[in-house]
Coordinates of C-alpha atoms and ligand atoms in Angstrom, one line a residue:
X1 CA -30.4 3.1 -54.1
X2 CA -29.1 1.6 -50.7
X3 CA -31.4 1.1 -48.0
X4 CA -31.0 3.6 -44.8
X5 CA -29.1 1.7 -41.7
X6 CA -31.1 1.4 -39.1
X7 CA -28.7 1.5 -36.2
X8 CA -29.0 1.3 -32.2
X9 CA -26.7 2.8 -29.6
X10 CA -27.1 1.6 -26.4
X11 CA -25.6 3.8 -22.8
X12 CA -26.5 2.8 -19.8
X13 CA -24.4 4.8 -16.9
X14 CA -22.6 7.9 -16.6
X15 CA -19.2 6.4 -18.1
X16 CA -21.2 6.2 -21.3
X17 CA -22.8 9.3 -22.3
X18 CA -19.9 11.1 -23.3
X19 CA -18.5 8.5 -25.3
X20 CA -21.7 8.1 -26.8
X21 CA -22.3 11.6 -27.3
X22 CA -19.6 12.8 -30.1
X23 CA -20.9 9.4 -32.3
X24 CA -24.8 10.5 -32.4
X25 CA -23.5 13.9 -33.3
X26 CA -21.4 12.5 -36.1
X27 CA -24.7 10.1 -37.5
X28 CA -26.6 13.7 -37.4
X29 CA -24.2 14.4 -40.2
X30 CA -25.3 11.4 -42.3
X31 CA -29.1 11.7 -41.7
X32 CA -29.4 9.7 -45.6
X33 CA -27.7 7.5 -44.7
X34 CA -28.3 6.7 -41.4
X35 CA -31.2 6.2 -38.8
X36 CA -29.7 6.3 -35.8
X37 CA -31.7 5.5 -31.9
X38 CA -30.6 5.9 -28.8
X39 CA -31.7 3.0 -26.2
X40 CA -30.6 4.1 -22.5
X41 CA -30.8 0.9 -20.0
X42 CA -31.6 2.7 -17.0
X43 CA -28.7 1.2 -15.2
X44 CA -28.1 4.7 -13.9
X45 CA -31.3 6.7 -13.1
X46 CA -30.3 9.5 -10.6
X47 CA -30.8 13.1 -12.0
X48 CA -27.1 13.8 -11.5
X49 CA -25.8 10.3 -13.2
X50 CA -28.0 10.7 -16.0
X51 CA -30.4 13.2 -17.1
X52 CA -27.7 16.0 -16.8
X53 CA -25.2 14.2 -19.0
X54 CA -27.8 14.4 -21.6
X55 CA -28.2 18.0 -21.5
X56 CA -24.3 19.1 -20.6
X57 CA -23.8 16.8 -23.5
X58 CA -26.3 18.0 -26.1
X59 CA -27.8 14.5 -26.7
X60 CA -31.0 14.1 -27.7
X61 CA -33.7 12.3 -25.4
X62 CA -33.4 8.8 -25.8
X63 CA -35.8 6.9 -28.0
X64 CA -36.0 3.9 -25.8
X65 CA -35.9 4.0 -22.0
X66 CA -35.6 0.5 -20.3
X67 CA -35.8 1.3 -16.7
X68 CA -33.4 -1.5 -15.4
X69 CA -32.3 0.1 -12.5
X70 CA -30.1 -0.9 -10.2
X71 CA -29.3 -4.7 -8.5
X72 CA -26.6 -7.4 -7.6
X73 CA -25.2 -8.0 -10.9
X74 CA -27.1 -10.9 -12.5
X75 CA -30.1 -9.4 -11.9
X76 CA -29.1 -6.3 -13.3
X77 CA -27.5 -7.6 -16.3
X78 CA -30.8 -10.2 -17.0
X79 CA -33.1 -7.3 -17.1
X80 CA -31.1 -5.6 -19.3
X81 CA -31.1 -8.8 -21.5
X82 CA -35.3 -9.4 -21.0
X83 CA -36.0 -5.4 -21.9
X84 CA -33.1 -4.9 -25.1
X85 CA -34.7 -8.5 -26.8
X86 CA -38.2 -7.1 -27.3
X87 CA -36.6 -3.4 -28.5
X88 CA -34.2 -5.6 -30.7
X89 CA -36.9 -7.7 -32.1
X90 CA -38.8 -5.1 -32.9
X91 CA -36.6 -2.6 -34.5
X92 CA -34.5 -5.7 -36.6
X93 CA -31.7 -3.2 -36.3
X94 CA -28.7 -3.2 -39.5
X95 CA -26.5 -2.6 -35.9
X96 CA -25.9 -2.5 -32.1
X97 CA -23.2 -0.2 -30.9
X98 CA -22.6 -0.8 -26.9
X99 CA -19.6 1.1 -24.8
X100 CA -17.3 0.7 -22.2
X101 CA -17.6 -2.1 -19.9
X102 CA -20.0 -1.7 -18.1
X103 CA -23.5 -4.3 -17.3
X104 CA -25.0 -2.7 -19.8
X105 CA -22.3 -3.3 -22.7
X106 CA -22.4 -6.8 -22.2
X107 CA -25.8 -7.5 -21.4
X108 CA -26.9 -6.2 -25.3
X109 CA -24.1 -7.5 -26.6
X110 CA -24.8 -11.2 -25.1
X111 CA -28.9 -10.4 -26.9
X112 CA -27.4 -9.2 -29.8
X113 CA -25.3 -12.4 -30.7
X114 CA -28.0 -14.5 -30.1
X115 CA -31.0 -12.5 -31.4
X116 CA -31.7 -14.5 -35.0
X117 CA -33.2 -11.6 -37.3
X118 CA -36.2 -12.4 -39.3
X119 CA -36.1 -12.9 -43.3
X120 CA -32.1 -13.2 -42.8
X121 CA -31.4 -15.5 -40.0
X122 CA -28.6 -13.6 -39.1
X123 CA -27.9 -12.5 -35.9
X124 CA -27.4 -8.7 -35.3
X125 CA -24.3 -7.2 -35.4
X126 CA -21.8 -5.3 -32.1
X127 CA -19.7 -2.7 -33.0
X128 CA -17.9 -1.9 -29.5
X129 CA -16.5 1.4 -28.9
X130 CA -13.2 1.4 -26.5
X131 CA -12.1 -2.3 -26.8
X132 CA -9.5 -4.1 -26.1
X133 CA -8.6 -2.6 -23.2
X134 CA -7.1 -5.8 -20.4
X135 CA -6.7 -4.7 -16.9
X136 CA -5.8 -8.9 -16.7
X137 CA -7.9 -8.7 -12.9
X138 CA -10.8 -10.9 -13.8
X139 CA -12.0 -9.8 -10.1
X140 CA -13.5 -6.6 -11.6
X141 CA -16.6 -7.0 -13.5
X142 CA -15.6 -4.5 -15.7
X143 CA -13.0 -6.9 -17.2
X144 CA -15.1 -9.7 -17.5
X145 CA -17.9 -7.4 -19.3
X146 CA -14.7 -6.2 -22.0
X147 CA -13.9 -9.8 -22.2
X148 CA -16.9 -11.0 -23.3
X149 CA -18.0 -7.9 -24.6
X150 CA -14.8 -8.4 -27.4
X151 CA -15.6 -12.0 -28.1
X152 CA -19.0 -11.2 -28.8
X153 CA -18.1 -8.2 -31.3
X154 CA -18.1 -7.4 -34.7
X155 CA -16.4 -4.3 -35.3
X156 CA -14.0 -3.8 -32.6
X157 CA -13.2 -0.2 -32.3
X158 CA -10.1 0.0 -29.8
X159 CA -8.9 3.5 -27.8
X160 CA -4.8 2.4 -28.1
X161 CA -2.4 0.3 -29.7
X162 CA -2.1 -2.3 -26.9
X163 CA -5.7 -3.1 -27.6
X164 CA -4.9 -4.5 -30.8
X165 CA -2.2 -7.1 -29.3
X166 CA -4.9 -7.7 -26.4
X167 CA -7.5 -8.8 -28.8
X168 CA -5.1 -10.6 -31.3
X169 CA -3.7 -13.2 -28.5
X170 CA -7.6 -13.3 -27.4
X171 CA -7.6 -15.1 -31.0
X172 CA -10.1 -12.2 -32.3
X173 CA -9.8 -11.7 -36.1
X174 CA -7.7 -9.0 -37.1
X175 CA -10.1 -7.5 -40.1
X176 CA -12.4 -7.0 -37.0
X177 CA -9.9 -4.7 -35.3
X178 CA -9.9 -0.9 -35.9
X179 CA -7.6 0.8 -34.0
X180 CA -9.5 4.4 -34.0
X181 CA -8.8 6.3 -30.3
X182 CA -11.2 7.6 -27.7
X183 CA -14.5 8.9 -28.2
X184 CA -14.5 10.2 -24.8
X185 CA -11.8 12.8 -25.7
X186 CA -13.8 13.8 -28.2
X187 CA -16.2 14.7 -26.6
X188 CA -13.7 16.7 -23.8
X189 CA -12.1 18.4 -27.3
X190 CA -15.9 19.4 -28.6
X191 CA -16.8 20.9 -25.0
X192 CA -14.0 22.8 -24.6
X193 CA -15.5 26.5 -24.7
X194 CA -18.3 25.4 -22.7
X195 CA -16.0 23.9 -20.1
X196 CA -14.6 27.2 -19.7
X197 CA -17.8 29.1 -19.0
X198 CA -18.8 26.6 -16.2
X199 CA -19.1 28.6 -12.9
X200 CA -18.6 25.7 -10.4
X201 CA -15.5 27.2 -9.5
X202 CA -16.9 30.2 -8.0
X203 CA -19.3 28.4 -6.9
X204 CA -17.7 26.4 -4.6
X205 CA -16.0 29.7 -3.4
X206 CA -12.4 27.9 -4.9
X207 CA -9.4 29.5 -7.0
X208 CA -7.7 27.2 -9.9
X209 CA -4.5 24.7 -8.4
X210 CA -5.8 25.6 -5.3
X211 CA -7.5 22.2 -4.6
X212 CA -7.1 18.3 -5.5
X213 CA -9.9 16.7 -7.2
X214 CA -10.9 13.1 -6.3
X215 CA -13.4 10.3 -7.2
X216 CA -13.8 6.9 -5.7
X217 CA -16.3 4.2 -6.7
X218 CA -14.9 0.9 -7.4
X219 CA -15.8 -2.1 -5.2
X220 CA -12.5 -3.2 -4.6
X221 CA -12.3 0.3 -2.6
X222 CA -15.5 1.3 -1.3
X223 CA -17.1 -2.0 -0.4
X224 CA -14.1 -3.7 1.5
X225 CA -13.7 -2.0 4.9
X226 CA -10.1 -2.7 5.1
X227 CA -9.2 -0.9 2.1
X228 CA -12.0 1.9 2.5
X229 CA -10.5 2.7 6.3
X230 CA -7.0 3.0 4.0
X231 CA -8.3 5.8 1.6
X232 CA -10.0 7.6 4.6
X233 CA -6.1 7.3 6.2
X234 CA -4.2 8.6 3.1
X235 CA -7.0 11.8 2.4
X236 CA -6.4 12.0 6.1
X237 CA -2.7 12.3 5.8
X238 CA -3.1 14.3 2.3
X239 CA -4.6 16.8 4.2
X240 CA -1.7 17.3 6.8
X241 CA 0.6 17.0 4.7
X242 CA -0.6 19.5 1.6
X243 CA -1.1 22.7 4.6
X244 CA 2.6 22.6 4.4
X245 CA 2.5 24.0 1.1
X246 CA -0.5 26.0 1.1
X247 CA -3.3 26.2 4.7
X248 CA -6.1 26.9 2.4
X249 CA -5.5 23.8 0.1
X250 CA -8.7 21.9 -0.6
X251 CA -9.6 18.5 -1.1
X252 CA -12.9 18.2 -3.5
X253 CA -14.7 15.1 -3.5
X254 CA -18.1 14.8 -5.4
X255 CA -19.3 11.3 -4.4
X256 CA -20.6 8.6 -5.6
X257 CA -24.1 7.4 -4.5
X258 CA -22.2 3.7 -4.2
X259 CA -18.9 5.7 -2.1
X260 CA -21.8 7.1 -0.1
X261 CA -24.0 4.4 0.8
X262 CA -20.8 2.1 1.7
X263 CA -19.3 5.0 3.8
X264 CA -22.9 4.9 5.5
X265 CA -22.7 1.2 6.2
X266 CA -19.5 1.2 7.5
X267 CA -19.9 4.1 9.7
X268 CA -17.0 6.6 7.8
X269 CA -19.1 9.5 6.9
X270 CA -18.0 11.4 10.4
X271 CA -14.5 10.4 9.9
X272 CA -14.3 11.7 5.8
X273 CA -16.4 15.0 7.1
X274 CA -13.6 15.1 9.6
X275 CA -10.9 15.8 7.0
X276 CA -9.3 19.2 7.6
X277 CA -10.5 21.0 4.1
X278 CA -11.8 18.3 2.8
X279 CA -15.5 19.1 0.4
X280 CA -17.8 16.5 -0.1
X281 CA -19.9 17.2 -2.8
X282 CA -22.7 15.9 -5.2
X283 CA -21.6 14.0 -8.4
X284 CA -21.2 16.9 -10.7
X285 CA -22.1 17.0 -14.3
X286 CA -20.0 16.1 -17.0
X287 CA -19.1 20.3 -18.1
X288 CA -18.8 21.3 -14.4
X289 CA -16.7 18.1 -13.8
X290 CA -14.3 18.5 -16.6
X291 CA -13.8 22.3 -15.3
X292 CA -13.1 21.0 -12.0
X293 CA -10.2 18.6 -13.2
X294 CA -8.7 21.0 -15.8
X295 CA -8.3 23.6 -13.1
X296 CA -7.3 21.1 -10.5
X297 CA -3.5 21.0 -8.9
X298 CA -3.7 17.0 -9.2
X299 CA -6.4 14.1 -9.3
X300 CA -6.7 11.9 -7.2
X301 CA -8.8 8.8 -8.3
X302 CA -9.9 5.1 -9.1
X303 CA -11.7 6.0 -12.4
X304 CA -10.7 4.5 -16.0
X305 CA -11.7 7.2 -17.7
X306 CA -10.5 9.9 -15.5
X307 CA -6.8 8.6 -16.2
X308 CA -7.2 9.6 -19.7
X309 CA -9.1 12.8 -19.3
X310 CA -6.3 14.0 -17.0
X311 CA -3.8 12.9 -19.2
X312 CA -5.4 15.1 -22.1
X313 CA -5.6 17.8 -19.9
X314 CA -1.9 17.0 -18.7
X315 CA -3.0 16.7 -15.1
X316 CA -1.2 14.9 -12.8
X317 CA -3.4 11.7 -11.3
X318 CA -2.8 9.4 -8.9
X319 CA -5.1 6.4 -9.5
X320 CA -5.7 4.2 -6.1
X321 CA -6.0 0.6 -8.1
X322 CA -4.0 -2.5 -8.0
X323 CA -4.2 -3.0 -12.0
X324 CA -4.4 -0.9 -14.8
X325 CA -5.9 -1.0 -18.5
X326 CA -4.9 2.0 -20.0
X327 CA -1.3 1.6 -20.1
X328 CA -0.6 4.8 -22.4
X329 CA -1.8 7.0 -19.7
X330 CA 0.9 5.3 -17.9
X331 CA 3.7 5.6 -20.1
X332 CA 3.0 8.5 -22.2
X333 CA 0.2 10.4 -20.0
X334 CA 0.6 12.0 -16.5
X335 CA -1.0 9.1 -14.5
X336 CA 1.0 6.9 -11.9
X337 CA -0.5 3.6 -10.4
X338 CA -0.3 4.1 -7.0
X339 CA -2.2 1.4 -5.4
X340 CA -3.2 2.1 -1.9
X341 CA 0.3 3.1 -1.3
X342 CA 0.1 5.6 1.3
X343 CA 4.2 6.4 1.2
X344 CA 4.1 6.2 -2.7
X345 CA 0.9 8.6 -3.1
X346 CA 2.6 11.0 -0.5
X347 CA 5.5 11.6 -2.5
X348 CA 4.0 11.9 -5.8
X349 CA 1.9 14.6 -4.1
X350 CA 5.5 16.0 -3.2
X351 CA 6.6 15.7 -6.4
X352 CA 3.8 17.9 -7.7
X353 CA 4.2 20.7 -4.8
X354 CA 7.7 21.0 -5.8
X355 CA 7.6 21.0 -9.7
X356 CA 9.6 17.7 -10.2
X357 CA 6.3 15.5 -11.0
X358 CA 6.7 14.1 -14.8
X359 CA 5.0 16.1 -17.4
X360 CA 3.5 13.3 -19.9
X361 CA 2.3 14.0 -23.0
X362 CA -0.7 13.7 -25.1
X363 CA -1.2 9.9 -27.0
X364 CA -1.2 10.8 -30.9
X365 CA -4.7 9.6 -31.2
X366 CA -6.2 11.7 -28.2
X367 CA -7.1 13.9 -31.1
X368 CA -10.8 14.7 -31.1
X369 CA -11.5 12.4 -34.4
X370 CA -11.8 9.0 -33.0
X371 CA -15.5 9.5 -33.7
X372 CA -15.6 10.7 -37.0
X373 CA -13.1 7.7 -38.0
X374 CA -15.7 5.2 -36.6
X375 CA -18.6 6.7 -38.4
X376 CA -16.4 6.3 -42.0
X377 CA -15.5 2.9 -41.2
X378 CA -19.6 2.2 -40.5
X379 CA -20.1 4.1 -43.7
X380 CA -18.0 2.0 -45.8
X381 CA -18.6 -1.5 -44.2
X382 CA -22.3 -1.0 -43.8
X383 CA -23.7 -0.9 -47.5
Ligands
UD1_401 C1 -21.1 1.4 -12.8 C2 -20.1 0.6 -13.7 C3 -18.7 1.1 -13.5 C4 -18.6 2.6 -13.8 C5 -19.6 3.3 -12.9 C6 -19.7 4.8 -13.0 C7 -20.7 -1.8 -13.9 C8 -20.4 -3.2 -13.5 N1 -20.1 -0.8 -13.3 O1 -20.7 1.2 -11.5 O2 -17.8 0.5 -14.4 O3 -17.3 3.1 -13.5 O4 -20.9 2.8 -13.2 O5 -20.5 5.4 -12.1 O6 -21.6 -1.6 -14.8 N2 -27.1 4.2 -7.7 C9 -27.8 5.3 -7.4 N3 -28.3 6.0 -8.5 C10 -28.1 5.6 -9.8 C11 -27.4 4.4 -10.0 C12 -26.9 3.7 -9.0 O7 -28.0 5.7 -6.3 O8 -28.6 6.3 -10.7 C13 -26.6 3.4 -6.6 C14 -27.3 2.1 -6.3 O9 -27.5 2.0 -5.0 C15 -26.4 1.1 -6.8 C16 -25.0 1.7 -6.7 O10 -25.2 3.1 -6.8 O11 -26.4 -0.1 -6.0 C17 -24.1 1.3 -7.8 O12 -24.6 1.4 -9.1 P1 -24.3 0.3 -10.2 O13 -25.0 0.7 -11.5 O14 -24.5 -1.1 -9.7 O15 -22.7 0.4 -10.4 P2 -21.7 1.6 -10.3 O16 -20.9 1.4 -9.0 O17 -22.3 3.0 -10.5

């Protein structure tokens, strides 16, 4: 008889969780075959970034807690490194599986590839969910952390097709490569009834396609004052501009602690409270979220994975970033680059008032399987 894998998945922040979430329900099925822990770094730590994932998401307490926290990036990323070495050393794990692309993915992927196990002398193998995504901006960290990330990888598990031509010119072997889809919309597919049920809507006192949903967190917007003063602009003008079609229109804007603390520093919180119908929120939890996007008239965001929620959901969303990494949501989906192109974004918003804004449709493998595929590929490699 084979031995049971021991295998480790590691989340860190909210982008995580819900990738992570349709995978430990999927090694629940294989309980013989599988032992299956769940380290979370600690990167995020707030109530509303963490802990409520876990329950909206039905996964299990972690096993292992690191406590990193938060920090400038080296530090974060080293503690990540000191605390997953003794947890790797200890558990001699069969395998590591890390997401995303965030400090966390490449901080246990960098121990991993360099963590010698005992007896074998091996070093521990990465399976990494959604690779091969290339936004080609090596000035977001996220890039850099799929970059290495990839290089440091064993089983490469990749969300869509470009991430297989991505990883081949990277020079990465191609029986590493599994092209599988999106765990993420799994999880969305899973949720779906309890999405429904959520009551945030009536909470917030709001009727569906009556507002526009937003989120923005990246550094290239939040922490540079020029381009922050820009999004303040455009909501501002959004605003104006939307009471043409409707005076009750709302803008709904759960923020980010980072969006909040920057918009602190620089002295914008007055001006975004200012916004005619404009809500800030809380960060909302991943059912309530979901519910406010798939009722939503159009998003507004700078999120990765937003664009491909939306695009499941055939939302129209208007991402404010210079690059792009998910290309299907571009082509196929219902997401435009917009930059921080304030005529561009106001004409889109147009386009969507007036019915002429492109439908998009739904990437073949945005199926609600992705998981269950990379489960039968670990079940078959890992004997
Ligand atoms: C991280 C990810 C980003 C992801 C985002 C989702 C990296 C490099 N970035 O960015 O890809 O889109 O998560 O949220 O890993 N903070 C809190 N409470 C928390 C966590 C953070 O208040 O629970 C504050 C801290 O002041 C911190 C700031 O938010 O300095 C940013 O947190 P951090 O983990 O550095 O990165 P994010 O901007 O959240």
């Amino acid at each position: 008889m084979t031995r049971k894998k021991k295998i480790i998945s590691v989340a860190g922040a909210r982008p995580n969780f819900m990738k992570l979430a349709p995978i430990e329900r999927e090694f629940r099925k294989h309980k013989s075959l599988f032992t299956h822990l769940i380290v979370h770094t600690g990167q995020h730590y707030d109530y509303l970034l963490s802990k409520v994932f876990f329950k909206d998401l039905d996964l299990p307490e972690p096993d292992i807690y690191l406590g990193s926290g938060s920090g400038a990036h080296a530090q974060q990323t080293a503690k990540i490194m000191v605390e997953f070495e003794k947890v790797v050393l200890k558990e001699q794990p069969d395998l590591v599986i890390v997401f995303g692309d965030i400090n966390s993915t490449i901080a246990c992927a960098l121990v991993c590839s360099k963590t010698h196990l005992r007896g074998t002398g091996g070093i521990i193998p990465v399976a990494h969910v959604e690779s091969g995504l290339r936004s080609f901006d090596r000035r977001m960290p996220e890039e850099i952390n799929r970059l290495v990330t990839d290089a440091l990888s064993d089983y490469l598990f990749i969300t869509e097709k470009t991430g297989v031509t991505n990883l081949l010119k990277e020079g990465v072997e191609r029986k590493k490569l599994f092209l599988t889809g999106d765990t993420m919309i799994d999880s969305l597919a899973h949720f779906r009834n309890k999405i429904s049920r959520s009551g945030i809507l009536s909470k917030l006192g709001m009727r569906p396609g009556s507002y526009m949903l937003s989120t923005i967190h990246r550094p290239a917007n939040v922490d540079n004052k020029e381009n922050f003063s820009k999004i303040i602009r455009i909501f501002t003008k959004i605003s104006a501009m939307v009471a043409e079609y409707d005076p009750d229109f709302r803008i709904v804007l759960p923020i980010h602690p980072r969006t909040f603390k920057m918009a602190e520093e620089f002295g914008f919180l007055k001006k975004f409270r200012n916004i005619r119908n404009l809500e800030l929120i809380d960060p909302a939890g991943y059912i309530d979220f979901i519910k406010l996007l798939s009722e939503s008239k159009f998003v507004i965001t700078d999120s990765g994975g937003i664009q491909e929620e939306a695009t499941f959901l055939k939302i129209p969303c208007l991402t404010l970033r210079d690059s792009f990494e998910r290309p299907e949501t571009l082509e196929m989906g219902s997401n435009t680059l917009c930059r921080l192109n304030e005529g561009l974004i106001l004409r889109k918003i147009r386009e969507i008032f007036e019915g002429k804004y492109k439908k998009g449709i739904i990437p073949r493998l945005m199926d609600g399987k992705a998981s269950k595929r990379i489960v039968n590929i670990l079940k078959s490699r890992l004997k």
